[in-house]
PDB file of C-alpha atoms in Angstrom:
ATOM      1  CA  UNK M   1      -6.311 -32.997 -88.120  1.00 64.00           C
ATOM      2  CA  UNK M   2      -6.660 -34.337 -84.561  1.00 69.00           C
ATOM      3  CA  UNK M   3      -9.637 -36.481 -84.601  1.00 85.00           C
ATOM      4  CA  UNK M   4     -11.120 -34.393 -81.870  1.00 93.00           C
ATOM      5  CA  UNK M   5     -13.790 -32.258 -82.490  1.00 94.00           C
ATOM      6  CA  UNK M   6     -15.674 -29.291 -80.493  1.00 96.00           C
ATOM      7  CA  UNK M   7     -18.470 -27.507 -80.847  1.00 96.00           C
ATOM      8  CA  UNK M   8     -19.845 -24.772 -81.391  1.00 97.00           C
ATOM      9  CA  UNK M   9     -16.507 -23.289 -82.696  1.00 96.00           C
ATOM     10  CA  UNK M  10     -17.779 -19.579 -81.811  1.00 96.00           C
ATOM     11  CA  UNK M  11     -20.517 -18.332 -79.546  1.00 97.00           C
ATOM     12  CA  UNK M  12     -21.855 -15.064 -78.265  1.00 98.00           C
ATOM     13  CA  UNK M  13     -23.626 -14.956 -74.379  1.00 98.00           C
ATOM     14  CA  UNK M  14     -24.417 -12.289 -72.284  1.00 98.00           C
ATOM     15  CA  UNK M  15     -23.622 -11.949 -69.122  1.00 98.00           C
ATOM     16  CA  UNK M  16     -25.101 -14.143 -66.543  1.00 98.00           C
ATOM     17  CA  UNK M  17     -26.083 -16.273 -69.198  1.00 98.00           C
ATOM     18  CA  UNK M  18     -24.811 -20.434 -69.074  1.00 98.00           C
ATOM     19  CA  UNK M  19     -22.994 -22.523 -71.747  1.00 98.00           C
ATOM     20  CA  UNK M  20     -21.843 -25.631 -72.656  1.00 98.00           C
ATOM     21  CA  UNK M  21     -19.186 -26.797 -75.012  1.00 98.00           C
ATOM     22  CA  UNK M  22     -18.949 -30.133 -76.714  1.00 98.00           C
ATOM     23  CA  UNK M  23     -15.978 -32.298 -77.556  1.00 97.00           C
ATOM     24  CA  UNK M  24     -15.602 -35.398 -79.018  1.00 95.00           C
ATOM     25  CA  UNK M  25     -12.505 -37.410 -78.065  1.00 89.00           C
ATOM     26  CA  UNK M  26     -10.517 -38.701 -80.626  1.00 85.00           C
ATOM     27  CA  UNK M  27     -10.471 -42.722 -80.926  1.00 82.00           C
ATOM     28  CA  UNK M  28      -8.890 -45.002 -78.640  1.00 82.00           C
ATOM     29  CA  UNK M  29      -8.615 -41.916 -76.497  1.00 85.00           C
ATOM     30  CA  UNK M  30     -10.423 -42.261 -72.642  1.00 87.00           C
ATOM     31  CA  UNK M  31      -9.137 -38.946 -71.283  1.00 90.00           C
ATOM     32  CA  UNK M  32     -10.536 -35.771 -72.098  1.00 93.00           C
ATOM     33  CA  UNK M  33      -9.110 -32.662 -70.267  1.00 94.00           C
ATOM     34  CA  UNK M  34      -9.894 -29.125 -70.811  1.00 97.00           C
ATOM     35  CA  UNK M  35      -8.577 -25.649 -70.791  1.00 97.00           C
ATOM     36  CA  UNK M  36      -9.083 -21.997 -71.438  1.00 98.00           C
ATOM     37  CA  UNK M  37      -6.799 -20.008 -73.149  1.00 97.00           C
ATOM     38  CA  UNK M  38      -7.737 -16.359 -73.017  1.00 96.00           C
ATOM     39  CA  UNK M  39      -6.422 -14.165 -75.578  1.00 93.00           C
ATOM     40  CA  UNK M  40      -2.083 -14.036 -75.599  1.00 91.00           C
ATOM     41  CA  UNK M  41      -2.190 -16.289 -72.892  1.00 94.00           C
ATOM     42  CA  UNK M  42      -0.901 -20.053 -72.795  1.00 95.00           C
ATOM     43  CA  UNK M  43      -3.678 -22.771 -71.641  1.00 96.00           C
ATOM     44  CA  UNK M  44      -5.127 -22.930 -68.566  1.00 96.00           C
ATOM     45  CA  UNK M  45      -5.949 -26.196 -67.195  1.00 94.00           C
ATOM     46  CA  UNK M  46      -9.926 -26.032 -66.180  1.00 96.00           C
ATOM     47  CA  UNK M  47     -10.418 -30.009 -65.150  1.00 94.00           C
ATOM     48  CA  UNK M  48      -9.686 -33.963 -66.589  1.00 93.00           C
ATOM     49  CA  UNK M  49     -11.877 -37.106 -67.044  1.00 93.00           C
ATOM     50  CA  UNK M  50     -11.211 -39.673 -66.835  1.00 90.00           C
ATOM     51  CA  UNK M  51     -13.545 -43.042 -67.134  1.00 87.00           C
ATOM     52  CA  UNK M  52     -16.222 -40.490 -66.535  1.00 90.00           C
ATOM     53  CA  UNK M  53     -15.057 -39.308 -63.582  1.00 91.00           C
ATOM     54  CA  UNK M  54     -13.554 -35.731 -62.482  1.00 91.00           C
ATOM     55  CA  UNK M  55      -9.933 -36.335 -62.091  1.00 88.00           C
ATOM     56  CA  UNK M  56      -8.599 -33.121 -61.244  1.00 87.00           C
ATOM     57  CA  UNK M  57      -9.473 -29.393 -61.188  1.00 91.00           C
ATOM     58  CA  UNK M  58      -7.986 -26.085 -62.506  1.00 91.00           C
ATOM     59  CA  UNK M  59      -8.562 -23.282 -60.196  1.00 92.00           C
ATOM     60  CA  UNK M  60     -11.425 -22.519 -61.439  1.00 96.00           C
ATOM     61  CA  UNK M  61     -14.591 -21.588 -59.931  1.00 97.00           C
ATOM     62  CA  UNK M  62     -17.780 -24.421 -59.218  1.00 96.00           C
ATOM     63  CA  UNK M  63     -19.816 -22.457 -61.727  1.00 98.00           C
ATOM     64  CA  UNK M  64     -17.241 -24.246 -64.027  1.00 98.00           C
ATOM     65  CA  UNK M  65     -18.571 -28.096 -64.292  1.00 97.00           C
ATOM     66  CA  UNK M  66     -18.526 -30.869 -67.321  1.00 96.00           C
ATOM     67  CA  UNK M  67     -19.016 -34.333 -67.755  1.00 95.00           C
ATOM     68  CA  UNK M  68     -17.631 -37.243 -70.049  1.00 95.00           C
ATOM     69  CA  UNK M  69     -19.871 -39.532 -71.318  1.00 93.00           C
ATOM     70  CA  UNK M  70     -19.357 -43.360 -71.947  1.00 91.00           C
ATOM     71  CA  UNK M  71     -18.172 -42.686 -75.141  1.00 88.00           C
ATOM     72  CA  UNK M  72     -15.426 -40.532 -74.090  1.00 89.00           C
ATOM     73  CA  UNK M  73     -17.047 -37.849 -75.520  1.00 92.00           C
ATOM     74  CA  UNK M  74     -17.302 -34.497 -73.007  1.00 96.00           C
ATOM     75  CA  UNK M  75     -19.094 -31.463 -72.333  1.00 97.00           C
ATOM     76  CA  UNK M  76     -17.812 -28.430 -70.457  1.00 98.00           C
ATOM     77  CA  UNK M  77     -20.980 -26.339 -68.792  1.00 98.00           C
ATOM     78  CA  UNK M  78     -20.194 -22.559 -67.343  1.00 98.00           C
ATOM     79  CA  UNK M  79     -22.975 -20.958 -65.225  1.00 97.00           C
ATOM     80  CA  UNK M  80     -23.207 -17.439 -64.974  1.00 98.00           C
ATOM     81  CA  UNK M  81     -21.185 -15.960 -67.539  1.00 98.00           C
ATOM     82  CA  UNK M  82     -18.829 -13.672 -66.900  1.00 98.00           C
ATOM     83  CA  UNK M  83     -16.949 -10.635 -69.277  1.00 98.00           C
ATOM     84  CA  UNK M  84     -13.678 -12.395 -68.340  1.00 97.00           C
ATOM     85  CA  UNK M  85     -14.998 -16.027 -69.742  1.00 98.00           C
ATOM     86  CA  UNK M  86     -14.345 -14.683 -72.521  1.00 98.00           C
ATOM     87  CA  UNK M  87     -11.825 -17.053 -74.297  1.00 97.00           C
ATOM     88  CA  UNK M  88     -10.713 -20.105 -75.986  1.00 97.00           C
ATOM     89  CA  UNK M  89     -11.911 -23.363 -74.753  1.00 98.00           C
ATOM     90  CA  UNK M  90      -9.646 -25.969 -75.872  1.00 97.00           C
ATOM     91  CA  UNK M  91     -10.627 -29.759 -75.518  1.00 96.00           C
ATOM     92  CA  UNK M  92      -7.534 -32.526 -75.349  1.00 93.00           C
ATOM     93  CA  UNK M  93      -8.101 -35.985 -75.543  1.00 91.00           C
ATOM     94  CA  UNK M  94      -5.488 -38.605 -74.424  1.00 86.00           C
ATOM     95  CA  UNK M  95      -4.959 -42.076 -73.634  1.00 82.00           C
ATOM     96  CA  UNK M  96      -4.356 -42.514 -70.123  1.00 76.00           C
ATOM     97  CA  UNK M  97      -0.582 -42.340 -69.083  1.00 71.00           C
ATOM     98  CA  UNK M  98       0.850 -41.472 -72.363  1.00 69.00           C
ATOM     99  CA  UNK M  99       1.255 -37.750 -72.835  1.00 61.00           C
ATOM    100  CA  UNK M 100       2.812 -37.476 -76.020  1.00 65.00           C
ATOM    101  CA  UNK M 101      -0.739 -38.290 -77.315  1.00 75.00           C
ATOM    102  CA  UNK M 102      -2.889 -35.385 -76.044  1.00 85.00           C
ATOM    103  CA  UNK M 103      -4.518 -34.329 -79.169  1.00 89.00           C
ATOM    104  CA  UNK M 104      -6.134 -30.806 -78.945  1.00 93.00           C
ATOM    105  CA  UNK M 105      -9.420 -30.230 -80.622  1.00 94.00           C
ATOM    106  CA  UNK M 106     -10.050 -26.548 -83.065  1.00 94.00           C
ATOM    107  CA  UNK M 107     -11.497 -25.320 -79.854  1.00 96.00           C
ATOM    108  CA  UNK M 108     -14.715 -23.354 -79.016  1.00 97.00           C
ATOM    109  CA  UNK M 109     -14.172 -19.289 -79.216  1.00 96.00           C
ATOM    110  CA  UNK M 110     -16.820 -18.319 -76.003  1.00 98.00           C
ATOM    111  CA  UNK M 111     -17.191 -13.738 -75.962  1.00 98.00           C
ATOM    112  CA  UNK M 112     -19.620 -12.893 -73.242  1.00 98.00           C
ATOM    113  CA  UNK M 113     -20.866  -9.156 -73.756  1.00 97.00           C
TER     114      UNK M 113
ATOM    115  CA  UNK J   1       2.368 -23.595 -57.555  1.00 80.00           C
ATOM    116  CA  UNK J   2       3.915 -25.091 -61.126  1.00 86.00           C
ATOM    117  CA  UNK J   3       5.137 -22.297 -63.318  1.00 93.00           C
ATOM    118  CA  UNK J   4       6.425 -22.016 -66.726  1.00 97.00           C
ATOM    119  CA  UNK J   5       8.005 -19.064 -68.191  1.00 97.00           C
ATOM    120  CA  UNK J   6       9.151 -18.780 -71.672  1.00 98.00           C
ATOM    121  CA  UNK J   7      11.372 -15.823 -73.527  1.00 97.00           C
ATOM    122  CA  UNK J   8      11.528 -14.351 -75.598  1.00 97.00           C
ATOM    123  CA  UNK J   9       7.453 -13.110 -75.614  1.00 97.00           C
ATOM    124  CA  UNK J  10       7.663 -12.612 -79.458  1.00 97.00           C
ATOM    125  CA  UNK J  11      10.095 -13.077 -81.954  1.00 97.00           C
ATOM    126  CA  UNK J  12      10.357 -11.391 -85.330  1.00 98.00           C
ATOM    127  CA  UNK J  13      13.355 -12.596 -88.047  1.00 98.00           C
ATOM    128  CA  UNK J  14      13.823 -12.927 -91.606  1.00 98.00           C
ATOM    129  CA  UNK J  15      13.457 -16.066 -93.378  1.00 98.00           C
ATOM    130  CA  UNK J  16      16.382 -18.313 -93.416  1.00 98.00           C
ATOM    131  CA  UNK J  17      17.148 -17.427 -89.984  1.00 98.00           C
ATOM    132  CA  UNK J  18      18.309 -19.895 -87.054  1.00 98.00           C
ATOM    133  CA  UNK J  19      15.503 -18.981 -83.858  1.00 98.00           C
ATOM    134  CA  UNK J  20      16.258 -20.267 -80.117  1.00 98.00           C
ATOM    135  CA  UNK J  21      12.920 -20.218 -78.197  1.00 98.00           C
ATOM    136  CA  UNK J  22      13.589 -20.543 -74.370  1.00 98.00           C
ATOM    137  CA  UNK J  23      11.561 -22.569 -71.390  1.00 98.00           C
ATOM    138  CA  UNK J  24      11.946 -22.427 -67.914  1.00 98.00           C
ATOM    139  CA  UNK J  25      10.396 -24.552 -65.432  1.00 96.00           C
ATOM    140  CA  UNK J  26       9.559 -24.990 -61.975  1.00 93.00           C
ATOM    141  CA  UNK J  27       6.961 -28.170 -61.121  1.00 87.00           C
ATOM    142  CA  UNK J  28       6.666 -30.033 -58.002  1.00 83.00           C
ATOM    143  CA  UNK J  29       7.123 -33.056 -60.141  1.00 84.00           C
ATOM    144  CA  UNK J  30       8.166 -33.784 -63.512  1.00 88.00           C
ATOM    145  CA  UNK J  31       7.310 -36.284 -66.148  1.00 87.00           C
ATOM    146  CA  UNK J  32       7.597 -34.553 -69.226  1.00 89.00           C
ATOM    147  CA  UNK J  33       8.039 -31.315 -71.233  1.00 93.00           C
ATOM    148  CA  UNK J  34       5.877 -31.003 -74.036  1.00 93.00           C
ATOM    149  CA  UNK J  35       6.407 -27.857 -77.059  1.00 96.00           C
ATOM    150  CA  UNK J  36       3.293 -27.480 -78.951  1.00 95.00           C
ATOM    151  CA  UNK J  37       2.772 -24.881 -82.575  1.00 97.00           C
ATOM    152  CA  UNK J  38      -0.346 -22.961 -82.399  1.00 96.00           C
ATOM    153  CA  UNK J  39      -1.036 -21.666 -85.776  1.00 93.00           C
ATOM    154  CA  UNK J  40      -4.621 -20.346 -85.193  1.00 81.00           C
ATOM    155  CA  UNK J  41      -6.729 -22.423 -82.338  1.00 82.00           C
ATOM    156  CA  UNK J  42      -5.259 -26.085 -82.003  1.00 89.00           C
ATOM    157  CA  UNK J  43      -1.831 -26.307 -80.574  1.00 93.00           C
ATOM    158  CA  UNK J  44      -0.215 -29.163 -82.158  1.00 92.00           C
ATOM    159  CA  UNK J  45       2.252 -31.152 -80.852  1.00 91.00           C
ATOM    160  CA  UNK J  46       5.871 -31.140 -81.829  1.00 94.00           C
ATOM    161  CA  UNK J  47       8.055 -32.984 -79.087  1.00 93.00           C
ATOM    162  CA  UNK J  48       8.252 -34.547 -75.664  1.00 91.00           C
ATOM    163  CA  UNK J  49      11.071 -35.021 -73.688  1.00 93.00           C
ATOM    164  CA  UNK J  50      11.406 -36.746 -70.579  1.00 90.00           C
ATOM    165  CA  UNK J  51      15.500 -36.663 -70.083  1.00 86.00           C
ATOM    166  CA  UNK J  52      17.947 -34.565 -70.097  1.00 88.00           C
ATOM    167  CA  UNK J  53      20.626 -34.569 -72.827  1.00 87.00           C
ATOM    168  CA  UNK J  54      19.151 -36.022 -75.114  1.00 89.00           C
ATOM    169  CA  UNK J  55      18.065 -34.071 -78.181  1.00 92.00           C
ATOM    170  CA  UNK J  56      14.879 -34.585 -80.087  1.00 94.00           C
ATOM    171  CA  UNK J  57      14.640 -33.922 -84.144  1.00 96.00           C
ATOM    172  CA  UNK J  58      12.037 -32.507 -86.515  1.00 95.00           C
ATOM    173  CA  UNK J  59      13.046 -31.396 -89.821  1.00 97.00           C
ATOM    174  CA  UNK J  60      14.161 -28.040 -88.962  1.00 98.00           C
ATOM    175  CA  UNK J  61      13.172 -28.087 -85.503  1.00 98.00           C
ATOM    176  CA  UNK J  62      14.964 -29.884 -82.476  1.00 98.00           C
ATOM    177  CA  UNK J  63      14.530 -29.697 -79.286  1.00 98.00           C
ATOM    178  CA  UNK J  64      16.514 -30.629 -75.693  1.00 97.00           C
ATOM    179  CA  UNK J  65      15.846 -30.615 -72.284  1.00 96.00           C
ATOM    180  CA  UNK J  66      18.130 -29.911 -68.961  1.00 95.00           C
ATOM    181  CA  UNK J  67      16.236 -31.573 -66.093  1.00 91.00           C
ATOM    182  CA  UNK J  68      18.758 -30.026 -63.738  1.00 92.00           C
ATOM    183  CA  UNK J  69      19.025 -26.690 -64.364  1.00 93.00           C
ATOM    184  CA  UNK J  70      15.374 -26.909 -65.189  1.00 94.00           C
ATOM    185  CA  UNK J  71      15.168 -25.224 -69.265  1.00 95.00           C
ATOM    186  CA  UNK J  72      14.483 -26.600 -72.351  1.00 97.00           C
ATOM    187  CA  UNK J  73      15.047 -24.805 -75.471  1.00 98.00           C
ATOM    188  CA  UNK J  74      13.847 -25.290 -79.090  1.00 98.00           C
ATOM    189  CA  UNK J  75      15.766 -24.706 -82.116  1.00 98.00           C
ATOM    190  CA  UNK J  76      14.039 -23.711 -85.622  1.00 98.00           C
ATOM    191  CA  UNK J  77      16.863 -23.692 -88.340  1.00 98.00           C
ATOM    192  CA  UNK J  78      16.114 -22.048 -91.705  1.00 98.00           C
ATOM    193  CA  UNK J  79      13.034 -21.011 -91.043  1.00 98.00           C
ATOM    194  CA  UNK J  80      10.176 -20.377 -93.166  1.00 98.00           C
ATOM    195  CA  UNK J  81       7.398 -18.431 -93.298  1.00 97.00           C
ATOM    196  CA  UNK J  82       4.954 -21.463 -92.468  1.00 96.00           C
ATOM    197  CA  UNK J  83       7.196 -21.476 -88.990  1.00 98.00           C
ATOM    198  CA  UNK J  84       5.091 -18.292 -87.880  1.00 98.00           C
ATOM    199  CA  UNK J  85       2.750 -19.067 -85.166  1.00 98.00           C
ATOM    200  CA  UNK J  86       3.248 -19.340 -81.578  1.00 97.00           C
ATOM    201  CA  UNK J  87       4.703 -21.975 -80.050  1.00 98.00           C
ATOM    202  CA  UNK J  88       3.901 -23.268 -76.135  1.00 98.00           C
ATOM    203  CA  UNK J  89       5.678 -25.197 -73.656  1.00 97.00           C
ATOM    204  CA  UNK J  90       3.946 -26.789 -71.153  1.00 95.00           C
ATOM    205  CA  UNK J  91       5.060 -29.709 -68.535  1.00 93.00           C
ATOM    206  CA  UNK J  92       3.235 -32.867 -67.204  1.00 88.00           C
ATOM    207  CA  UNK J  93       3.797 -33.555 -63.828  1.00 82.00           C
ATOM    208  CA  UNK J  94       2.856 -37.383 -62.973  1.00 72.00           C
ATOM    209  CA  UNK J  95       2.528 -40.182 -64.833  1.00 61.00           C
ATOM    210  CA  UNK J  96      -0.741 -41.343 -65.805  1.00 55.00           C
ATOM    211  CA  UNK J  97      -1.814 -37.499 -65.338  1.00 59.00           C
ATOM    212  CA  UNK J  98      -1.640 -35.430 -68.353  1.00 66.00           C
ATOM    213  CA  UNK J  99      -3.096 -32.121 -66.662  1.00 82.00           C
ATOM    214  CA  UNK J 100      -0.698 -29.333 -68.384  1.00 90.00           C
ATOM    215  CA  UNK J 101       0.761 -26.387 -67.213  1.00 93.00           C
ATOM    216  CA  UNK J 102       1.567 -24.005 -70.119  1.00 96.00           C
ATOM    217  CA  UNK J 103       3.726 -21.081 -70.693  1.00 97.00           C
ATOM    218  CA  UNK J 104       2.464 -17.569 -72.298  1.00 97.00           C
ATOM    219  CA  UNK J 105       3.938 -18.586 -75.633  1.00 97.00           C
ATOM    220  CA  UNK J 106       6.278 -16.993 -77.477  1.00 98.00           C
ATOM    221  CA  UNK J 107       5.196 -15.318 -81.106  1.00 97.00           C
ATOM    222  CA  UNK J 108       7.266 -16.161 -83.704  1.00 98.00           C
ATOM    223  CA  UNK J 109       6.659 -13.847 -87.061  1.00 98.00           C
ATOM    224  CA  UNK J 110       8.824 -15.253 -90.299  1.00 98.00           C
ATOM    225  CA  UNK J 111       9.185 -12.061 -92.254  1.00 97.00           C
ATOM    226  CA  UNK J 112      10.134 -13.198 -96.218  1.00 94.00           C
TER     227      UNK J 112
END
């Protein structure tokens, strides 16, 4: 195990509905990035925190936002769900400038019908 | 636009078997290459390389990178069934800035 935790690990929306996805960073950690990963696809990168701050962004759409908190911990928030949001969300925590410790958390398994 | 492309897509072999999983690269810049085993929702890491040449040991598993003819490849010997999962490349570009681009994957399925 990874230390990093997400919630809720599966969740049904309609469309049009909004979400958000928790993650807990593991220890030590003050980076939390995340990504979606939609089905036999690698990872796409969505956006990074860092110190609380958006450092960086996926192409992904506005309705996409999140925040960390001073804790580390992060949310992701998707308005206006769409069929193709449908997908993985993974949540990697790291400690700034050291890559070979991005831990990935269980993830969050989002289907929008 | 950073792109990585891995081959093969999936992989099927017996168990015992030696597998060579492939990973092309083209970033704007490089710090790292990264391989990552997802089993069934958290990739977890396996290696990181940042030069080229030199080759980095698991177990079973090793990896090396060539930073100038921009590949990596990763090498399962005997394998196992508990080697079945899909496994990810992905590359860091800057230092300090751990924002991933991954591969598709390639499926690996240990058949006893």
């Amino acid at each position: 195990e990874t230390g990093v935790t997400q919630s809720p690990t599966h969740l049904i929306k309609t469309r049009g509905q909004q979400v958000t996805l928790r993650c807990s960073s593991q220890s030590g950690h003050n980076t939390v990035s995340w990504y979606q990963q939609a089905l036999g696809q690698g990872p796409q990168f969505i956006f990074q925190y860092y110190r609380e701050e958006e450092n960086g962004r996926g192409n992904f759409p506005p309705r996409f936002s999140g925040l960390q908190f001073p804790n580390y911990s992060s949310e992701l928030n998707v308005n206006a769900l769409e069929l193709d949001d449908s997908a993985l969300y993974l949540c990697a925590s790291s400690l700034w400038g050291f890559g070979n410790t991005i831990y990935f958390g269980e993830g969050s398994w989002l289907t929008v019908v | 636009e950073d792109k990585v492309v891995q081959s093969p897509l999936s992989l099927v072999v017996h168990e015992g078997d030696t597998v060579t999983l492939n990973c092309s690269y083209e970033v704007t810049n490089f710090r790292s290459l990264l391989w990552y085993k997802q089993e069934k929702k958290a990739p977890t890491f396996l290696f990181m390389l940042t030069s080229s040449g030199i080759e980095k040991k698991s177990g079973r598993l090793s990896s090396i990178l060539d930073k100038k003819e921009l590949f990596s490849i990763l090498n399962i010997t005997a394998t196992q069934t508990g080697d079945s999962a899909v496994y990810l490349c992905a590359v860091e570009p800057n230092f300090g800035n751990e924002k991933l681009t991954f591969g598709t994957g390639t499926r690996l399925t240990i058949i006893p």
